[in-house]
């Protein structure tokens, strides 16, 4: 393990800070939230939790049940900042369930944290990978879900997964390195999504459970959403996954970090809000508003922002970072457990996640804003790698040619 890798994990808590996104109007929002919650659909249980009685639940089983039912939050600040008890091969490390995950967390943090402080394309890819492994499932599926099959079979070659090739290679290399210590692909992918989320500035620190089983059989096709699907189709598709309209609105907020490549190939690298690589709520407001020209809104996000079943929650998230983080964490916990039938036996390694970055000042936003206005082209790939942007403008006066 390179010292730099550990350093990157430790440094995350000491980046320049100032409150960039205060939770404006939070009190009014709480009132509206209470009203919306009373109209919310009943949350469904999944996997073995559907049949196990309360008396049979482990303490983790009880916590996960409460998270799924919405009565308990899924964020946690429990952190163990100590250096692991030994190298990953040592007897001391092998005796500690979360030790190997700590080493993995160091390695992932280094890959996901950009030198600009934004999270990298690998972080964004890891969140999308977690979604695409888990969401290949419905409540009538006999296989699929968060089972690692996206990288253990040829699922990754499906057109739905265009753009995930690079992050897939990174995860396969991690799997080849850590599988011999008992790490499943299914856990690696979901743990990776949670590390990536918290490495993105302002992202929630989501409780992280391990013990999922791998599946070497490809999941069913046709279960991932399309960017041109109607709101009705999207809401119904996610309902089949036990994800209600409210949770769907929270989950698509992950597009706050995104830079698309395939929706419009002539605009490769254009982001979905003006702050790519930052887990803020700008995405919600900009999807309904008039963002800078380089922001490319997905048709699927636009229809969800307008549908009567989803627009109330969409509006709620516009000024509510804490509210969104809380709801995203719960919704992602559900997503990360779809198709898992041993939830009651899972164990928890949240303590090895890097710290949350609850405030962030982006030093490169001023340059990025010029780029978003189309003032020059050069940043495309550089932003994508979340590399510090200073010094990259060779001809800032040049207008982008359309
Ligand atoms: C309505 C449902 C959804 C649709 C139609 C959708 C569609 C898309 C599309 C078309 C892209 C761009 C791919 C490319 O051109 O490179 C994308 C990117 C992304 N999606 Fe979604 N998505 C949905 C839901 C979700 C959910 C639930 C999550 C996570 C929980 C998620 C996470 C991401 C992330 C992080 C990216 C950015 C990847 C990057 O920057 O490389 N998406 N999504």
PDB file of N, CA, C and O in Angstrom, residues 184-252:
ATOM      1  N   UNK A 184     -16.391 -10.337  -1.666  1.00  0.00           N
ATOM      2  CA  UNK A 184     -17.204 -10.679  -2.841  1.00  0.00           C
ATOM      3  C   UNK A 184     -17.267  -9.487  -3.797  1.00  0.00           C
ATOM      4  O   UNK A 184     -17.103  -8.330  -3.386  1.00  0.00           O
ATOM      5  N   UNK A 185     -17.510  -9.783  -5.082  1.00  0.00           N
ATOM      6  CA  UNK A 185     -17.658  -8.710  -6.070  1.00  0.00           C
ATOM      7  C   UNK A 185     -18.874  -7.852  -5.722  1.00  0.00           C
ATOM      8  O   UNK A 185     -18.851  -6.618  -5.857  1.00  0.00           O
ATOM      9  N   UNK A 186     -19.945  -8.525  -5.262  1.00  0.00           N
ATOM     10  CA  UNK A 186     -21.179  -7.800  -4.941  1.00  0.00           C
ATOM     11  C   UNK A 186     -20.915  -6.753  -3.856  1.00  0.00           C
ATOM     12  O   UNK A 186     -21.358  -5.601  -3.959  1.00  0.00           O
ATOM     13  N   UNK A 187     -20.184  -7.144  -2.815  1.00  0.00           N
ATOM     14  CA  UNK A 187     -19.861  -6.189  -1.738  1.00  0.00           C
ATOM     15  C   UNK A 187     -18.913  -5.104  -2.230  1.00  0.00           C
ATOM     16  O   UNK A 187     -19.055  -3.933  -1.879  1.00  0.00           O
ATOM     17  N   UNK A 188     -17.911  -5.534  -3.021  1.00  0.00           N
ATOM     18  CA  UNK A 188     -16.912  -4.576  -3.499  1.00  0.00           C
ATOM     19  C   UNK A 188     -17.607  -3.444  -4.274  1.00  0.00           C
ATOM     20  O   UNK A 188     -17.304  -2.257  -4.090  1.00  0.00           O
ATOM     21  N   UNK A 189     -18.564  -3.827  -5.119  1.00  0.00           N
ATOM     22  CA  UNK A 189     -19.259  -2.828  -5.934  1.00  0.00           C
ATOM     23  C   UNK A 189     -20.090  -1.886  -5.052  1.00  0.00           C
ATOM     24  O   UNK A 189     -20.043  -0.667  -5.208  1.00  0.00           O
ATOM     25  N   UNK A 190     -20.826  -2.440  -4.089  1.00  0.00           N
ATOM     26  CA  UNK A 190     -21.685  -1.572  -3.263  1.00  0.00           C
ATOM     27  C   UNK A 190     -20.866  -0.764  -2.260  1.00  0.00           C
ATOM     28  O   UNK A 190     -21.186   0.403  -1.988  1.00  0.00           O
ATOM     29  N   UNK A 191     -19.810  -1.353  -1.728  1.00  0.00           N
ATOM     30  CA  UNK A 191     -18.927  -0.595  -0.841  1.00  0.00           C
ATOM     31  C   UNK A 191     -18.268   0.532  -1.643  1.00  0.00           C
ATOM     32  O   UNK A 191     -18.161   1.673  -1.172  1.00  0.00           O
ATOM     33  N   UNK A 192     -17.877   0.226  -2.885  1.00  0.00           N
ATOM     34  CA  UNK A 192     -17.249   1.233  -3.754  1.00  0.00           C
ATOM     35  C   UNK A 192     -18.189   2.395  -4.021  1.00  0.00           C
ATOM     36  O   UNK A 192     -17.785   3.555  -4.020  1.00  0.00           O
ATOM     37  N   UNK A 193     -19.465   2.101  -4.230  1.00  0.00           N
ATOM     38  CA  UNK A 193     -20.433   3.188  -4.465  1.00  0.00           C
ATOM     39  C   UNK A 193     -20.520   4.078  -3.228  1.00  0.00           C
ATOM     40  O   UNK A 193     -20.597   5.304  -3.337  1.00  0.00           O
ATOM     41  N   UNK A 194     -20.495   3.466  -2.048  1.00  0.00           N
ATOM     42  CA  UNK A 194     -20.596   4.273  -0.824  1.00  0.00           C
ATOM     43  C   UNK A 194     -19.333   5.081  -0.562  1.00  0.00           C
ATOM     44  O   UNK A 194     -19.406   6.220  -0.100  1.00  0.00           O
ATOM     45  N   UNK A 195     -18.155   4.498  -0.847  1.00  0.00           N
ATOM     46  CA  UNK A 195     -16.911   5.278  -0.697  1.00  0.00           C
ATOM     47  C   UNK A 195     -16.952   6.450  -1.672  1.00  0.00           C
ATOM     48  O   UNK A 195     -16.662   7.597  -1.314  1.00  0.00           O
ATOM     49  N   UNK A 196     -17.342   6.171  -2.914  1.00  0.00           N
ATOM     50  CA  UNK A 196     -17.375   7.223  -3.935  1.00  0.00           C
ATOM     51  C   UNK A 196     -18.314   8.357  -3.518  1.00  0.00           C
ATOM     52  O   UNK A 196     -17.992   9.540  -3.653  1.00  0.00           O
ATOM     53  N   UNK A 197     -19.473   7.996  -2.996  1.00  0.00           N
ATOM     54  CA  UNK A 197     -20.471   9.009  -2.613  1.00  0.00           C
ATOM     55  C   UNK A 197     -19.926   9.935  -1.529  1.00  0.00           C
ATOM     56  O   UNK A 197     -20.084  11.147  -1.587  1.00  0.00           O
ATOM     57  N   UNK A 198     -19.246   9.356  -0.556  1.00  0.00           N
ATOM     58  CA  UNK A 198     -18.772  10.191   0.548  1.00  0.00           C
ATOM     59  C   UNK A 198     -17.500  10.955   0.176  1.00  0.00           C
ATOM     60  O   UNK A 198     -17.201  12.010   0.745  1.00  0.00           O
ATOM     61  N   UNK A 199     -16.756  10.453  -0.811  1.00  0.00           N
ATOM     62  CA  UNK A 199     -15.582  11.197  -1.284  1.00  0.00           C
ATOM     63  C   UNK A 199     -16.023  12.429  -2.095  1.00  0.00           C
ATOM     64  O   UNK A 199     -15.348  13.455  -2.083  1.00  0.00           O
ATOM     65  N   UNK A 200     -17.166  12.336  -2.778  1.00  0.00           N
ATOM     66  CA  UNK A 200     -17.659  13.525  -3.490  1.00  0.00           C
ATOM     67  C   UNK A 200     -18.007  14.583  -2.440  1.00  0.00           C
ATOM     68  O   UNK A 200     -18.765  14.292  -1.499  1.00  0.00           O
ATOM     69  N   UNK A 201     -17.482  15.813  -2.584  1.00  0.00           N
ATOM     70  CA  UNK A 201     -17.776  16.845  -1.587  1.00  0.00           C
ATOM     71  C   UNK A 201     -19.279  16.988  -1.359  1.00  0.00           C
ATOM     72  O   UNK A 201     -20.047  17.023  -2.317  1.00  0.00           O
ATOM     73  N   UNK A 202     -19.670  17.038  -0.086  1.00  0.00           N
ATOM     74  CA  UNK A 202     -21.047  17.186   0.411  1.00  0.00           C
ATOM     75  C   UNK A 202     -21.850  15.882   0.377  1.00  0.00           C
ATOM     76  O   UNK A 202     -23.027  15.860   0.774  1.00  0.00           O
ATOM     77  N   UNK A 203     -21.248  14.800  -0.072  1.00  0.00           N
ATOM     78  CA  UNK A 203     -21.975  13.528  -0.191  1.00  0.00           C
ATOM     79  C   UNK A 203     -22.252  12.889   1.165  1.00  0.00           C
ATOM     80  O   UNK A 203     -21.493  13.069   2.113  1.00  0.00           O
ATOM     81  N   UNK A 204     -23.361  12.136   1.274  1.00  0.00           N
ATOM     82  CA  UNK A 204     -23.687  11.463   2.536  1.00  0.00           C
ATOM     83  C   UNK A 204     -22.729  10.309   2.832  1.00  0.00           C
ATOM     84  O   UNK A 204     -22.160   9.720   1.919  1.00  0.00           O
ATOM     85  N   UNK A 205     -22.572  10.023   4.119  1.00  0.00           N
ATOM     86  CA  UNK A 205     -21.743   8.883   4.538  1.00  0.00           C
ATOM     87  C   UNK A 205     -22.725   7.766   4.900  1.00  0.00           C
ATOM     88  O   UNK A 205     -23.329   7.763   5.968  1.00  0.00           O
ATOM     89  N   UNK A 206     -22.869   6.835   3.963  1.00  0.00           N
ATOM     90  CA  UNK A 206     -23.947   5.843   4.045  1.00  0.00           C
ATOM     91  C   UNK A 206     -23.463   4.582   4.763  1.00  0.00           C
ATOM     92  O   UNK A 206     -22.369   4.069   4.476  1.00  0.00           O
ATOM     93  N   UNK A 207     -24.284   4.088   5.689  1.00  0.00           N
ATOM     94  CA  UNK A 207     -23.906   2.860   6.417  1.00  0.00           C
ATOM     95  C   UNK A 207     -23.613   1.744   5.408  1.00  0.00           C
ATOM     96  O   UNK A 207     -24.345   1.551   4.429  1.00  0.00           O
ATOM     97  N   UNK A 208     -22.526   1.023   5.660  1.00  0.00           N
ATOM     98  CA  UNK A 208     -22.032   0.065   4.658  1.00  0.00           C
ATOM     99  C   UNK A 208     -21.973  -1.338   5.235  1.00  0.00           C
ATOM    100  O   UNK A 208     -21.270  -1.589   6.213  1.00  0.00           O
ATOM    101  N   UNK A 209     -22.748  -2.220   4.607  1.00  0.00           N
ATOM    102  CA  UNK A 209     -22.877  -3.596   5.088  1.00  0.00           C
ATOM    103  C   UNK A 209     -22.175  -4.553   4.129  1.00  0.00           C
ATOM    104  O   UNK A 209     -22.162  -4.319   2.916  1.00  0.00           O
ATOM    105  N   UNK A 210     -21.599  -5.617   4.667  1.00  0.00           N
ATOM    106  CA  UNK A 210     -20.913  -6.603   3.823  1.00  0.00           C
ATOM    107  C   UNK A 210     -21.408  -8.010   4.138  1.00  0.00           C
ATOM    108  O   UNK A 210     -21.919  -8.269   5.233  1.00  0.00           O
ATOM    109  N   UNK A 211     -21.230  -8.893   3.140  1.00  0.00           N
ATOM    110  CA  UNK A 211     -21.665 -10.279   3.303  1.00  0.00           C
ATOM    111  C   UNK A 211     -22.585 -10.734   2.165  1.00  0.00           C
ATOM    112  O   UNK A 211     -23.135 -11.835   2.216  1.00  0.00           O
ATOM    113  N   UNK A 212     -22.714  -9.883   1.126  1.00  0.00           N
ATOM    114  CA  UNK A 212     -23.550 -10.279  -0.027  1.00  0.00           C
ATOM    115  C   UNK A 212     -22.887 -11.449  -0.758  1.00  0.00           C
ATOM    116  O   UNK A 212     -21.660 -11.565  -0.780  1.00  0.00           O
ATOM    117  N   UNK A 213     -23.732 -12.236  -1.428  1.00  0.00           N
ATOM    118  CA  UNK A 213     -23.210 -13.390  -2.175  1.00  0.00           C
ATOM    119  C   UNK A 213     -23.080 -13.053  -3.655  1.00  0.00           C
ATOM    120  O   UNK A 213     -23.934 -12.362  -4.213  1.00  0.00           O
ATOM    121  N   UNK A 214     -22.035 -13.573  -4.260  1.00  0.00           N
ATOM    122  CA  UNK A 214     -21.831 -13.372  -5.692  1.00  0.00           C
ATOM    123  C   UNK A 214     -22.683 -14.333  -6.515  1.00  0.00           C
ATOM    124  O   UNK A 214     -23.066 -15.411  -6.045  1.00  0.00           O
ATOM    125  N   UNK A 215     -22.923 -13.947  -7.774  1.00  0.00           N
ATOM    126  CA  UNK A 215     -23.694 -14.776  -8.686  1.00  0.00           C
ATOM    127  C   UNK A 215     -23.016 -14.713 -10.055  1.00  0.00           C
ATOM    128  O   UNK A 215     -22.849 -13.627 -10.610  1.00  0.00           O
ATOM    129  N   UNK A 216     -22.656 -15.878 -10.559  1.00  0.00           N
ATOM    130  CA  UNK A 216     -21.947 -15.902 -11.842  1.00  0.00           C
ATOM    131  C   UNK A 216     -22.905 -16.000 -13.017  1.00  0.00           C
ATOM    132  O   UNK A 216     -22.505 -16.280 -14.148  1.00  0.00           O
ATOM    133  N   UNK A 217     -24.196 -15.787 -12.768  1.00  0.00           N
ATOM    134  CA  UNK A 217     -25.194 -15.834 -13.836  1.00  0.00           C
ATOM    135  C   UNK A 217     -25.647 -14.411 -14.157  1.00  0.00           C
ATOM    136  O   UNK A 217     -25.953 -13.626 -13.233  1.00  0.00           O
ATOM    137  N   UNK A 218     -25.686 -14.063 -15.448  1.00  0.00           N
ATOM    138  CA  UNK A 218     -26.102 -12.703 -15.835  1.00  0.00           C
ATOM    139  C   UNK A 218     -27.558 -12.463 -15.434  1.00  0.00           C
ATOM    140  O   UNK A 218     -28.390 -13.367 -15.497  1.00  0.00           O
ATOM    141  N   UNK A 219     -27.849 -11.256 -15.017  1.00  0.00           N
ATOM    142  CA  UNK A 219     -29.211 -10.900 -14.624  1.00  0.00           C
ATOM    143  C   UNK A 219     -30.107 -10.702 -15.844  1.00  0.00           C
ATOM    144  O   UNK A 219     -29.633 -10.652 -16.985  1.00  0.00           O
ATOM    145  N   UNK A 220     -31.438 -10.567 -15.616  1.00  0.00           N
ATOM    146  CA  UNK A 220     -32.366 -10.361 -16.729  1.00  0.00           C
ATOM    147  C   UNK A 220     -32.089  -9.056 -17.472  1.00  0.00           C
ATOM    148  O   UNK A 220     -31.528  -8.125 -16.890  1.00  0.00           O
ATOM    149  N   UNK A 221     -32.475  -9.023 -18.744  1.00  0.00           N
ATOM    150  CA  UNK A 221     -32.282  -7.776 -19.522  1.00  0.00           C
ATOM    151  C   UNK A 221     -33.532  -6.894 -19.413  1.00  0.00           C
ATOM    152  O   UNK A 221     -34.578  -7.340 -18.942  1.00  0.00           O
ATOM    153  N   UNK A 222     -33.400  -5.663 -19.856  1.00  0.00           N
ATOM    154  CA  UNK A 222     -34.549  -4.762 -19.961  1.00  0.00           C
ATOM    155  C   UNK A 222     -35.010  -4.162 -18.643  1.00  0.00           C
ATOM    156  O   UNK A 222     -36.113  -3.618 -18.569  1.00  0.00           O
ATOM    157  N   UNK A 223     -34.193  -4.234 -17.604  1.00  0.00           N
ATOM    158  CA  UNK A 223     -34.649  -3.719 -16.302  1.00  0.00           C
ATOM    159  C   UNK A 223     -33.989  -2.410 -15.888  1.00  0.00           C
ATOM    160  O   UNK A 223     -34.256  -1.893 -14.799  1.00  0.00           O
ATOM    161  N   UNK A 224     -33.116  -1.865 -16.759  1.00  0.00           N
ATOM    162  CA  UNK A 224     -32.510  -0.564 -16.434  1.00  0.00           C
ATOM    163  C   UNK A 224     -33.269   0.534 -17.182  1.00  0.00           C
ATOM    164  O   UNK A 224     -33.788   0.308 -18.284  1.00  0.00           O
ATOM    165  N   UNK A 225     -33.364   1.726 -16.605  1.00  0.00           N
ATOM    166  CA  UNK A 225     -34.162   2.788 -17.208  1.00  0.00           C
ATOM    167  C   UNK A 225     -33.498   3.379 -18.437  1.00  0.00           C
ATOM    168  O   UNK A 225     -32.279   3.337 -18.579  1.00  0.00           O
ATOM    169  N   UNK A 226     -34.319   3.953 -19.323  1.00  0.00           N
ATOM    170  CA  UNK A 226     -33.794   4.620 -20.518  1.00  0.00           C
ATOM    171  C   UNK A 226     -33.953   6.130 -20.361  1.00  0.00           C
ATOM    172  O   UNK A 226     -34.911   6.605 -19.742  1.00  0.00           O
ATOM    173  N   UNK A 227     -33.023   6.848 -20.956  1.00  0.00           N
ATOM    174  CA  UNK A 227     -33.022   8.299 -20.799  1.00  0.00           C
ATOM    175  C   UNK A 227     -34.233   8.947 -21.480  1.00  0.00           C
ATOM    176  O   UNK A 227     -34.636  10.053 -21.115  1.00  0.00           O
ATOM    177  N   UNK A 228     -34.855   8.235 -22.442  1.00  0.00           N
ATOM    178  CA  UNK A 228     -36.032   8.789 -23.123  1.00  0.00           C
ATOM    179  C   UNK A 228     -37.348   8.197 -22.610  1.00  0.00           C
ATOM    180  O   UNK A 228     -38.410   8.441 -23.200  1.00  0.00           O
ATOM    181  N   UNK A 229     -37.291   7.418 -21.540  1.00  0.00           N
ATOM    182  CA  UNK A 229     -38.529   6.837 -20.987  1.00  0.00           C
ATOM    183  C   UNK A 229     -39.426   7.936 -20.412  1.00  0.00           C
ATOM    184  O   UNK A 229     -38.939   8.959 -19.921  1.00  0.00           O
ATOM    185  N   UNK A 230     -40.738   7.673 -20.445  1.00  0.00           N
ATOM    186  CA  UNK A 230     -41.685   8.630 -19.838  1.00  0.00           C
ATOM    187  C   UNK A 230     -41.586   8.526 -18.316  1.00  0.00           C
ATOM    188  O   UNK A 230     -41.102   7.526 -17.769  1.00  0.00           O
ATOM    189  N   UNK A 231     -42.113   9.551 -17.643  1.00  0.00           N
ATOM    190  CA  UNK A 231     -42.122   9.523 -16.174  1.00  0.00           C
ATOM    191  C   UNK A 231     -42.909   8.305 -15.691  1.00  0.00           C
ATOM    192  O   UNK A 231     -42.502   7.618 -14.753  1.00  0.00           O
ATOM    193  N   UNK A 232     -44.030   8.026 -16.363  1.00  0.00           N
ATOM    194  CA  UNK A 232     -44.860   6.901 -15.945  1.00  0.00           C
ATOM    195  C   UNK A 232     -44.092   5.583 -16.027  1.00  0.00           C
ATOM    196  O   UNK A 232     -44.115   4.765 -15.117  1.00  0.00           O
ATOM    197  N   UNK A 233     -43.369   5.405 -17.146  1.00  0.00           N
ATOM    198  CA  UNK A 233     -42.591   4.166 -17.322  1.00  0.00           C
ATOM    199  C   UNK A 233     -41.502   4.067 -16.242  1.00  0.00           C
ATOM    200  O   UNK A 233     -41.276   3.001 -15.660  1.00  0.00           O
ATOM    201  N   UNK A 234     -40.836   5.185 -15.984  1.00  0.00           N
ATOM    202  CA  UNK A 234     -39.746   5.173 -14.991  1.00  0.00           C
ATOM    203  C   UNK A 234     -40.295   4.865 -13.598  1.00  0.00           C
ATOM    204  O   UNK A 234     -39.740   4.018 -12.877  1.00  0.00           O
ATOM    205  N   UNK A 235     -41.383   5.525 -13.246  1.00  0.00           N
ATOM    206  CA  UNK A 235     -41.941   5.330 -11.889  1.00  0.00           C
ATOM    207  C   UNK A 235     -42.386   3.874 -11.721  1.00  0.00           C
ATOM    208  O   UNK A 235     -42.105   3.236 -10.708  1.00  0.00           O
ATOM    209  N   UNK A 236     -43.026   3.329 -12.780  1.00  0.00           N
ATOM    210  CA  UNK A 236     -43.498   1.930 -12.678  1.00  0.00           C
ATOM    211  C   UNK A 236     -42.323   0.948 -12.640  1.00  0.00           C
ATOM    212  O   UNK A 236     -42.347  -0.039 -11.907  1.00  0.00           O
ATOM    213  N   UNK A 237     -41.292   1.238 -13.441  1.00  0.00           N
ATOM    214  CA  UNK A 237     -40.117   0.352 -13.444  1.00  0.00           C
ATOM    215  C   UNK A 237     -39.480   0.301 -12.046  1.00  0.00           C
ATOM    216  O   UNK A 237     -39.139  -0.777 -11.545  1.00  0.00           O
ATOM    217  N   UNK A 238     -39.340   1.454 -11.423  1.00  0.00           N
ATOM    218  CA  UNK A 238     -38.711   1.473 -10.099  1.00  0.00           C
ATOM    219  C   UNK A 238     -39.650   0.879  -9.032  1.00  0.00           C
ATOM    220  O   UNK A 238     -39.176   0.266  -8.074  1.00  0.00           O
ATOM    221  N   UNK A 239     -40.961   1.054  -9.214  1.00  0.00           N
ATOM    222  CA  UNK A 239     -41.892   0.431  -8.254  1.00  0.00           C
ATOM    223  C   UNK A 239     -41.711  -1.080  -8.228  1.00  0.00           C
ATOM    224  O   UNK A 239     -41.787  -1.710  -7.180  1.00  0.00           O
ATOM    225  N   UNK A 240     -41.453  -1.667  -9.410  1.00  0.00           N
ATOM    226  CA  UNK A 240     -41.221  -3.122  -9.466  1.00  0.00           C
ATOM    227  C   UNK A 240     -39.967  -3.517  -8.701  1.00  0.00           C
ATOM    228  O   UNK A 240     -39.785  -4.676  -8.341  1.00  0.00           O
ATOM    229  N   UNK A 241     -39.102  -2.549  -8.484  1.00  0.00           N
ATOM    230  CA  UNK A 241     -37.870  -2.807  -7.701  1.00  0.00           C
ATOM    231  C   UNK A 241     -38.093  -2.444  -6.231  1.00  0.00           C
ATOM    232  O   UNK A 241     -37.129  -2.338  -5.460  1.00  0.00           O
ATOM    233  N   UNK A 242     -39.325  -2.138  -5.843  1.00  0.00           N
ATOM    234  CA  UNK A 242     -39.735  -1.694  -4.497  1.00  0.00           C
ATOM    235  C   UNK A 242     -39.256  -0.274  -4.179  1.00  0.00           C
ATOM    236  O   UNK A 242     -39.266   0.149  -3.027  1.00  0.00           O
ATOM    237  N   UNK A 243     -38.819   0.443  -5.218  1.00  0.00           N
ATOM    238  CA  UNK A 243     -38.355   1.820  -5.011  1.00  0.00           C
ATOM    239  C   UNK A 243     -39.491   2.759  -5.400  1.00  0.00           C
ATOM    240  O   UNK A 243     -39.914   2.787  -6.561  1.00  0.00           O
ATOM    241  N   UNK A 244     -40.021   3.502  -4.412  1.00  0.00           N
ATOM    242  CA  UNK A 244     -41.182   4.350  -4.703  1.00  0.00           C
ATOM    243  C   UNK A 244     -40.749   5.654  -5.377  1.00  0.00           C
ATOM    244  O   UNK A 244     -39.550   5.938  -5.518  1.00  0.00           O
ATOM    245  N   UNK A 245     -41.756   6.428  -5.802  1.00  0.00           N
ATOM    246  CA  UNK A 245     -41.480   7.646  -6.583  1.00  0.00           C
ATOM    247  C   UNK A 245     -40.588   8.608  -5.807  1.00  0.00           C
ATOM    248  O   UNK A 245     -39.688   9.239  -6.362  1.00  0.00           O
ATOM    249  N   UNK A 246     -40.821   8.701  -4.512  1.00  0.00           N
ATOM    250  CA  UNK A 246     -40.026   9.583  -3.663  1.00  0.00           C
ATOM    251  C   UNK A 246     -38.549   9.172  -3.683  1.00  0.00           C
ATOM    252  O   UNK A 246     -37.648   9.993  -3.871  1.00  0.00           O
ATOM    253  N   UNK A 247     -38.304   7.870  -3.509  1.00  0.00           N
ATOM    254  CA  UNK A 247     -36.915   7.388  -3.490  1.00  0.00           C
ATOM    255  C   UNK A 247     -36.262   7.519  -4.867  1.00  0.00           C
ATOM    256  O   UNK A 247     -35.059   7.758  -4.973  1.00  0.00           O
ATOM    257  N   UNK A 248     -37.067   7.374  -5.922  1.00  0.00           N
ATOM    258  CA  UNK A 248     -36.521   7.546  -7.271  1.00  0.00           C
ATOM    259  C   UNK A 248     -36.009   8.976  -7.451  1.00  0.00           C
ATOM    260  O   UNK A 248     -34.911   9.196  -7.984  1.00  0.00           O
ATOM    261  N   UNK A 249     -36.783   9.949  -6.985  1.00  0.00           N
ATOM    262  CA  UNK A 249     -36.345  11.350  -7.094  1.00  0.00           C
ATOM    263  C   UNK A 249     -35.030  11.548  -6.333  1.00  0.00           C
ATOM    264  O   UNK A 249     -34.117  12.236  -6.805  1.00  0.00           O
ATOM    265  N   UNK A 250     -34.940  10.948  -5.161  1.00  0.00           N
ATOM    266  CA  UNK A 250     -33.692  11.083  -4.383  1.00  0.00           C
ATOM    267  C   UNK A 250     -32.520  10.439  -5.132  1.00  0.00           C
ATOM    268  O   UNK A 250     -31.432  11.021  -5.223  1.00  0.00           O
ATOM    269  N   UNK A 251     -32.753   9.261  -5.705  1.00  0.00           N
ATOM    270  CA  UNK A 251     -31.643   8.524  -6.336  1.00  0.00           C
ATOM    271  C   UNK A 251     -31.121   9.216  -7.598  1.00  0.00           C
ATOM    272  O   UNK A 251     -29.904   9.266  -7.822  1.00  0.00           O
ATOM    273  N   UNK A 252     -32.011   9.747  -8.428  1.00  0.00           N
ATOM    274  CA  UNK A 252     -31.520  10.361  -9.672  1.00  0.00           C
ATOM    275  C   UNK A 252     -30.688  11.611  -9.394  1.00  0.00           C
ATOM    276  O   UNK A 252     -29.971  12.089 -10.262  1.00  0.00           O
TER     277      UNK A 252
END
